[in-house]
Amino acid sequence: MTNHWIDVKNADVILVMGANPAENHPISMKWIMQAREQRGAKLIVVDPRFTRTASKADIYAPMRSGADIAFLGGMINYILKNRLYFREYVANYTNAAYLVNPDFKGPGQLDGIFSGYDEKTRKYDKKTWAFQLDEKGLPKKDMTLKDPNCVFQLLRKHYSRYTLDKVSAITGTPKEKLVEVYKTYGSTGKPNRVGTELYAMGWTQHTVGTQNIKAMTIIQLLLGNIGLAGGGINALRGESNVQGSTDHALLFHLLPGYLPASKASLVDLKTYIEKLTPKTKDPKSVNWWGNRGKYITSYLKAIYGGNATKDNDFGYAYLPKLNEGQNGSWLVLFDQMFKGKFEGFFAWGQNPACSGANAGKVRKALTTLKWMVNVNLFDNETGSFWKGPDMKPQEIQTEVFQLPCSSSVEKEGSLTNSGRLAQWRYKAVEPIGEARPDSEIMNELYFRVKKLYQKQGGKFPAPIINLTWNYGEKGADGKIKKLDIHRVAKEINGYYLEDVFDKKAAPPKQIGKKGHLATNFVTLQADGTTSCGNWIYSGSYTEKEDKVINMMARRGKKDIGGLGMYPEWAWCWPVNRRILYNRASVNPAGRPWDTKRAVIKWNPNKLDPKTKKPAPGWDGDVPDGPAPPMADEKGKYPFIMRADGMGAIFGPGLADGPFPEHYEPLECPVQENPLSKKHRINPTVKLFYGTTGPHDEPKKEGGSAEDIFYSCDIRFPYVATTYRVSEHWQTGVLTRHEPWQMEMMPQQFVEIGKELAAEKGIKNGDKITVSSGRGKVWAIAMVTDRFKPFKVMNATVHQVGLPWCFGWQYPENGSGGDSANLLTPTIGDANTLIPETKAFMVNIEKA
Amino acid sequence: MSRKALVISPELCIGCRGCQTACKSWNQLSAAKTTNKGTVENPPDLTPNLYNKIRYVEVPSESNPVRWLFVSQRCMHCDDAGCMKICPAPGALFKTKEGAVGFDKEKCIGCKLCVAGCPFNIPRYDEKDKITKCNLCSDRIAEGLEPACAKTCPTGAISYGDRNSLIGKAQGAGYQKLYGEADLGGLGVLYAFKDAPKVYGMEENPAIPESVIFWHKVLKPLAYWGLGGAVVASLVHYVAFGPKKDEEVK
Amino acid sequence: MANMVKKANAFEILNHWVMAVSFIILAATGFGFLFHLEQLNSIFGNFNAMKLWHNWSGVVFAVSLFFTIFHYLPVSLSLGSDDIAWISKAGGYFSKKAVVPPQDRLNTGQKLLYLIVLTVGTAIAVSGLIIWLRPAAADIRKWVLLSHLVHNIGFVLMVTIIPLHIYLATLANPGTFRIMVYGTVPLEWAKKRHAKWVQKMGF
């Protein structure tokens, strides 16, 4: 989130789209309801289904799954046409005024694609997406926003195609509802009104997932809602610590702190830093990623310690390197496993046999493994995959190791929530039986692997053997007897390995004492004198006046301006800044756009608390850098993480286009994309099954049978989506074992509309079969008014939905049912490859 | 000790059922094996192990496919409690000093009359026929804590406090009259309804069954009067007319 | 020694006392439940035990009530003009000079008493069983409430009538009580009070 959970209460309009917080983030409803009850905020819910969140909405707009960009594109068009945008914000804080290469063409001119598309490689050459540069090398601008090549006019042209009629025909949303939503949300374009958007998997899990979010970012930038209290673009993460997991780089393409993972062509640290550090020629742009070198070097010093020196390139050679173009994301990984490319697999705190898209393929993939380690609280469909339905145990050679691990209340450590807030948790009870915290399991694993490497040698032992791994007292054999999680937290925070000086000051000022915990990432160095396991967490476990403080354990209840920021409660990254891009919450002179909800305010009369001398600075939240307001000669642009310091309305960095464009899901109910005759689906998505023809149909023998897809096919005529339920957690590994939860939600169900049920002769409570190109599941039919048929391109389209929280392994008699992911397709987002599980096609029949 | 109460606001309830689980957790109630009968509402009815249940009520809506209300069903802790009125066993059902209606399984005789006497059909009985129902977490409120359901509720749809201040607060939030303000001597669980109670599936004018009122007001005193009257009448007759001796009979 | 005639056999006497005792227990426990008389704990221990006494006494009462059908129902149903005359004279209880028509084995008052005890007793027993056994039915609450009402109306009637019955069977009519102890009465006594019966029996 750019903002945070409690901040939602500050909004005037809350748009929930691609999420269902009433069911999946119930605590957040406290703040949503507070906003409604206390400041009369309006809640808008856009969803294919009338959800529990919709039941509380002031406006509910039904929308077919997979049509979000059409919906949002229509909103952009409406905002521009009706001049609802916040002009001063747009002109000064975004790249709206930038001039783009005049050769740039959009889908309106090229029937569905942008200029530079290569059909063979399915990639774009982005030459024509570049900005025109002036003699200083800075982007040319037209501050009047009138130049036909300026981003603003290109935006207008692009979304002029998203007329109300067109959008209504694509989304199935009645026109009046579109206008109602657009008008209400567009009202936050005024400086004293702010709107927030809450999204989750309903937006991300599509082939156009990243662009869904980008579309909303454009809207928020147009309306001037980024950086303000009650605004922002806010992802509701699907798990209590998944934010932490992405922060600490559990994904293949990252190193901790969102540093890019290295690849083979980046031969040394110098090259890595050179090639991957964004540069800017604009003195007013902070370009904070320009500090990349300090963070990668400090990271290497943290994990390799004394074994990382100037002489060995700080151990850069030890970092794993991706091959050019190599992708290790979920779909690719399991596809590789399916093809027999993996010997072993750690299913660590997950249940891919139920959570993976095309779960049937995942289960088959598991049969190719020589060994698997299932680390979990309970056995599940993954650990016992070989006993599953359609499995022939005698033909499976996998050796499965089950390692019981502790739950979150049986160990100490931090959790980072969607609002970037890292809160320290304590151990309440001892783990039962042989269960151990994951850290101790890893510790054990590490030392045994290290010992093997030391004894037997191997291809490349150094990266393992040379790790510092100083997480506790070491025994005579070098193994840590008891892992101290606080040491891990401190390593993440970082240390001064030498006395560190700010060489820019005259005389040089000491900013760090050797051996002490780092204050924050501003003091990290690229010369190996500092260590830091994750630069964005630097400052989370630090020292103040020689006293060590675990900032994440703080529970202070002081607030700023009643905005719910609670700066002394725990610690958020970066540097405890509660609202990101808050420099955009003030005008170029440093005065808040909205004085009633001021996040930061430039105070020219501020006094230094120690010296009592005048020290003009910012009041309020931790500002995005201490520099004065933009209008000042030393002032800086607000979007400090972007090289040019501006919010990106035009985003050339994405794989599938600088503007979001509506494409149909891989499996959809219409024969062609209503906006393009030539490109039905996202032209840059990685295909696991070949497409052919004018409508991207499945090719004959286009790949493994498991990856087949069917679009606009009478065999699978209904749009389907998946979702979570309040009563169960993820795939249900924990909650299916909890009788109180099973009592409330005992079995797999599918929600279908009354009209569809009548057509198929299905009654409420009937057991029916839901099938797709990949597999089938039984489900209890919940016949309801909450799904109504859509009118899409003059045809009636029905949609159904089911949860993915059930699995065959427990309850043992299979009475709970199996996961909806047995139905979902092998396809993912063009940028992240997150599977498209929220829009695919199925058939339903009485069982 | 001023009377304590709960206010339930369906307009704030999101149907998360944290309250169902919290109640079971605090009272250590077991779970039943259920099946999905085409609704998320489960278990289908209150049970001796389910004191508090969310009902999912769908009513027609003009602007939306449906109007979906989530209404908590539980003991109303009436001031004039029908269960207490009809109960033959002293101490089986009792009022706590906060105004809650508590139960004592040891004193309960398992007659199950309370199930019929309750205007809201709340009490349930276990396999030993002993009555069980929400007791407003009487052990928690006695210590100044709030009931488990109120503590868990994320949106404040269940709020606990001094009855009068809760009513005042609700009026301030725009609810002119709460359901249960005056009914049955004033309910201990009030509902903030925006519409008529029947929209939410609740009785418009809940009352203790007429027969029970009649029994309590008329039959009970008549029992003493009848017995006493008969004895007195006999005595008076004996004094006035004396026995019918054989000589008198013809 | 006077001539004695048999008015009641051993079974009738035993059955009457079984019914009477069970009735006393029922009435006393009934009052206990109605008015939460915790003093009764000194007899029964606690209300759970008292309920067992009440319910099983009810069973005993109902069984004995059933047997009374054989003893009293036929004669009680044979109502005629003599019974009407008896009623119009209030059984002669409100005058020292009143003369009533010849009476059967049971006099009119006794017949009426029996019919009332049979109907009310049956109603109390059935309603009590419904409350106790709570048969499975969709609208069982309605039936329980109705049973509760019937049971208590019956109770009021019984605790009013039975004391009168006891008075009339003892103090008010000397010579009656011995029927339920020895089963016999002097012939002369029977000729005066149950002339029709004496005639029928040919004593």
CSV table of C-alpha atoms in Angstrom, one decimal, chain B residues 42-227:
chain,number,residue,atom,x,y,z
B,42,ASN,CA,-24.5,-22.8,9.2
B,43,PRO,CA,-25.3,-24.4,11.6
B,44,PRO,CA,-29.0,-24.0,10.4
B,45,ASP,CA,-30.3,-23.2,13.9
B,46,LEU,CA,-29.0,-22.3,17.4
B,47,THR,CA,-27.9,-25.3,19.3
B,48,PRO,CA,-26.7,-26.1,22.8
B,49,ASN,CA,-23.2,-25.4,21.4
B,50,LEU,CA,-24.1,-22.3,19.3
B,51,TYR,CA,-25.3,-19.4,21.4
B,52,ASN,CA,-25.0,-16.7,18.8
B,53,LYS,CA,-25.6,-17.1,15.1
B,54,ILE,CA,-25.6,-14.8,12.1
B,55,ARG,CA,-28.6,-15.0,9.9
B,56,TYR,CA,-28.1,-14.0,6.3
B,57,VAL,CA,-31.3,-12.3,5.2
B,58,GLU,CA,-32.0,-11.4,1.6
B,59,VAL,CA,-34.7,-8.9,0.9
B,60,PRO,CA,-35.7,-7.2,-2.4
B,61,SER,CA,-33.9,-4.0,-3.3
B,62,GLU,CA,-34.7,-1.4,-5.8
B,63,SER,CA,-31.2,-0.4,-6.8
B,64,ASN,CA,-29.3,-3.6,-6.3
B,65,PRO,CA,-29.8,-7.3,-7.2
B,66,VAL,CA,-30.6,-7.9,-3.5
B,67,ARG,CA,-30.4,-6.3,-0.2
B,68,TRP,CA,-28.3,-8.5,2.1
B,69,LEU,CA,-28.6,-8.1,5.8
B,70,PHE,CA,-26.6,-9.9,8.4
B,71,VAL,CA,-28.5,-10.2,11.6
B,72,SER,CA,-27.2,-11.8,14.8
B,73,GLN,CA,-29.6,-14.2,16.6
B,74,ARG,CA,-29.0,-14.7,20.3
B,75,CYS,CA,-30.6,-14.4,23.7
B,76,MET,CA,-32.2,-11.0,24.2
B,77,HIS,CA,-31.6,-10.8,27.9
B,78,CYS,CA,-35.1,-9.4,28.4
B,79,ASP,CA,-35.9,-7.6,31.6
B,80,ASP,CA,-39.3,-9.4,31.8
B,81,ALA,CA,-37.8,-12.7,30.7
B,82,GLY,CA,-40.3,-15.3,29.4
B,83,CYS,CA,-37.9,-18.1,30.2
B,84,MET,CA,-37.5,-17.0,33.8
B,85,LYS,CA,-41.2,-16.6,34.2
B,86,ILE,CA,-42.1,-20.1,33.1
B,87,CYS,CA,-39.1,-21.8,34.7
B,88,PRO,CA,-40.0,-24.1,37.6
B,89,ALA,CA,-36.5,-24.4,39.0
B,90,PRO,CA,-35.2,-21.6,41.2
B,91,GLY,CA,-31.8,-20.5,40.2
B,92,ALA,CA,-31.8,-22.3,36.9
B,93,LEU,CA,-32.3,-19.0,35.1
B,94,PHE,CA,-31.4,-15.8,37.0
B,95,LYS,CA,-30.6,-12.2,36.5
B,96,THR,CA,-27.1,-11.0,37.1
B,97,LYS,CA,-26.4,-7.6,38.6
B,98,GLU,CA,-25.7,-6.3,35.1
B,99,GLY,CA,-29.1,-7.4,33.9
B,100,ALA,CA,-28.0,-10.4,32.0
B,101,VAL,CA,-30.1,-13.6,32.1
B,102,GLY,CA,-27.7,-16.3,33.2
B,103,PHE,CA,-28.2,-20.1,33.5
B,104,ASP,CA,-27.1,-22.8,35.9
B,105,LYS,CA,-27.1,-26.3,34.4
B,106,GLU,CA,-26.9,-27.8,37.9
B,107,LYS,CA,-30.1,-26.1,39.0
B,108,CYS,CA,-31.9,-26.7,35.7
B,109,ILE,CA,-34.3,-29.7,35.9
B,110,GLY,CA,-34.4,-30.2,32.2
B,111,CYS,CA,-38.2,-29.5,31.8
B,112,LYS,CA,-37.5,-27.4,28.6
B,113,LEU,CA,-40.5,-25.2,29.3
B,114,CYS,CA,-38.2,-22.1,28.7
B,115,VAL,CA,-37.8,-23.1,25.1
B,116,ALA,CA,-41.5,-22.6,24.6
B,117,GLY,CA,-41.8,-19.6,26.9
B,118,CYS,CA,-39.1,-17.5,25.1
B,119,PRO,CA,-40.7,-15.1,22.7
B,120,PHE,CA,-37.6,-15.4,20.5
B,121,ASN,CA,-37.1,-19.2,20.6
B,122,ILE,CA,-33.6,-19.0,22.0
B,123,PRO,CA,-32.9,-21.5,24.7
B,124,ARG,CA,-31.7,-24.9,23.6
B,125,TYR,CA,-31.1,-28.0,25.6
B,126,ASP,CA,-28.2,-30.5,25.5
B,127,GLU,CA,-28.1,-34.2,25.5
B,128,LYS,CA,-28.9,-34.2,29.3
B,129,ASP,CA,-31.9,-31.9,28.6
B,130,LYS,CA,-30.1,-29.0,30.4
B,131,ILE,CA,-30.8,-25.6,29.1
B,132,THR,CA,-28.1,-23.5,27.5
B,133,LYS,CA,-27.9,-20.2,25.8
B,134,CYS,CA,-25.9,-17.0,25.6
B,135,ASN,CA,-25.3,-15.6,29.1
B,136,LEU,CA,-23.8,-12.4,28.0
B,137,CYS,CA,-20.4,-13.8,29.0
B,138,SER,CA,-21.5,-13.2,32.6
B,139,ASP,CA,-18.1,-14.2,33.9
B,140,ARG,CA,-16.4,-11.6,31.7
B,141,ILE,CA,-18.8,-8.8,32.4
B,142,ALA,CA,-18.6,-9.5,36.2
B,143,GLU,CA,-14.9,-8.6,35.8
B,144,GLY,CA,-15.6,-5.4,33.9
B,145,LEU,CA,-14.7,-7.0,30.5
B,146,GLU,CA,-17.0,-7.0,27.5
B,147,PRO,CA,-18.6,-10.1,26.1
B,148,ALA,CA,-16.4,-12.1,23.7
B,149,CYS,CA,-18.6,-11.3,20.6
B,150,ALA,CA,-18.4,-7.6,21.2
B,151,LYS,CA,-14.7,-7.6,21.7
B,152,THR,CA,-14.1,-9.5,18.5
B,153,CYS,CA,-16.5,-7.6,16.2
B,154,PRO,CA,-14.3,-5.5,13.9
B,155,THR,CA,-16.8,-2.9,12.9
B,156,GLY,CA,-18.6,-2.3,16.2
B,157,ALA,CA,-21.7,-4.0,15.0
B,158,ILE,CA,-21.9,-5.5,18.4
B,159,SER,CA,-21.2,-3.0,21.1
B,160,TYR,CA,-21.4,-3.4,24.8
B,161,GLY,CA,-21.9,-0.9,27.6
B,162,ASP,CA,-24.2,0.9,29.9
B,163,ARG,CA,-27.7,0.5,28.5
B,164,ASN,CA,-28.7,4.1,28.8
B,165,SER,CA,-25.6,5.5,27.2
B,166,LEU,CA,-25.8,3.0,24.4
B,167,ILE,CA,-29.3,4.1,23.6
B,168,GLY,CA,-28.2,7.8,23.8
B,169,LYS,CA,-25.3,7.0,21.4
B,170,ALA,CA,-27.6,5.3,18.9
B,171,GLN,CA,-30.0,8.2,19.0
B,172,GLY,CA,-27.0,10.4,18.2
B,173,ALA,CA,-26.2,8.2,15.3
B,174,GLY,CA,-29.6,8.8,13.9
B,175,TYR,CA,-31.6,5.8,15.2
B,176,GLN,CA,-34.8,7.3,16.7
B,177,LYS,CA,-35.8,4.2,18.4
B,178,LEU,CA,-34.0,1.0,19.0
B,179,TYR,CA,-35.7,-2.4,18.8
B,180,GLY,CA,-36.2,-3.6,22.3
B,181,GLU,CA,-36.1,-0.3,24.1
B,182,ALA,CA,-39.4,-0.9,25.7
B,183,ASP,CA,-40.4,-4.4,24.8
B,184,LEU,CA,-40.5,-7.0,27.5
B,185,GLY,CA,-39.5,-4.5,30.1
B,186,GLY,CA,-36.7,-3.4,27.9
B,187,LEU,CA,-34.4,-5.9,26.1
B,188,GLY,CA,-30.8,-6.3,27.2
B,189,VAL,CA,-29.9,-6.8,23.5
B,190,LEU,CA,-31.1,-3.9,21.4
B,191,TYR,CA,-31.1,-3.7,17.7
B,192,ALA,CA,-30.4,-0.6,15.6
B,193,PHE,CA,-32.8,-1.1,12.7
B,194,LYS,CA,-33.0,1.3,9.8
B,195,ASP,CA,-36.3,-0.4,8.7
B,196,ALA,CA,-39.2,-2.3,10.2
B,197,PRO,CA,-38.1,-5.3,12.3
B,198,LYS,CA,-39.7,-7.7,9.9
B,199,VAL,CA,-37.3,-6.7,7.1
B,200,TYR,CA,-34.6,-8.1,9.4
B,201,GLY,CA,-36.6,-11.2,10.2
B,202,MET,CA,-37.5,-10.2,13.7
B,203,GLU,CA,-40.9,-10.1,15.4
B,204,GLU,CA,-42.6,-6.7,15.3
B,205,ASN,CA,-44.0,-6.8,18.8
B,206,PRO,CA,-42.3,-9.5,20.7
B,207,ALA,CA,-44.2,-10.7,23.7
B,208,ILE,CA,-44.3,-13.5,26.2
B,209,PRO,CA,-47.0,-16.0,25.0
B,210,GLU,CA,-50.5,-15.0,26.1
B,211,SER,CA,-51.0,-18.4,27.8
B,212,VAL,CA,-48.0,-17.8,30.0
B,213,ILE,CA,-49.1,-14.4,31.0
B,214,PHE,CA,-52.5,-15.8,31.9
B,215,TRP,CA,-51.0,-18.6,33.8
B,216,HIS,CA,-48.7,-16.2,35.7
B,217,LYS,CA,-51.3,-13.6,36.4
B,218,VAL,CA,-54.4,-15.7,36.9
B,219,LEU,CA,-53.8,-19.4,37.4
B,220,LYS,CA,-50.9,-19.1,39.9
B,221,PRO,CA,-52.8,-17.0,42.4
B,222,LEU,CA,-55.9,-19.2,41.7
B,223,ALA,CA,-54.0,-22.2,42.8
B,224,TYR,CA,-53.5,-20.8,46.3
B,225,TRP,CA,-57.0,-19.3,46.4
B,226,GLY,CA,-58.5,-22.6,45.2
B,227,LEU,CA,-56.7,-24.7,47.7
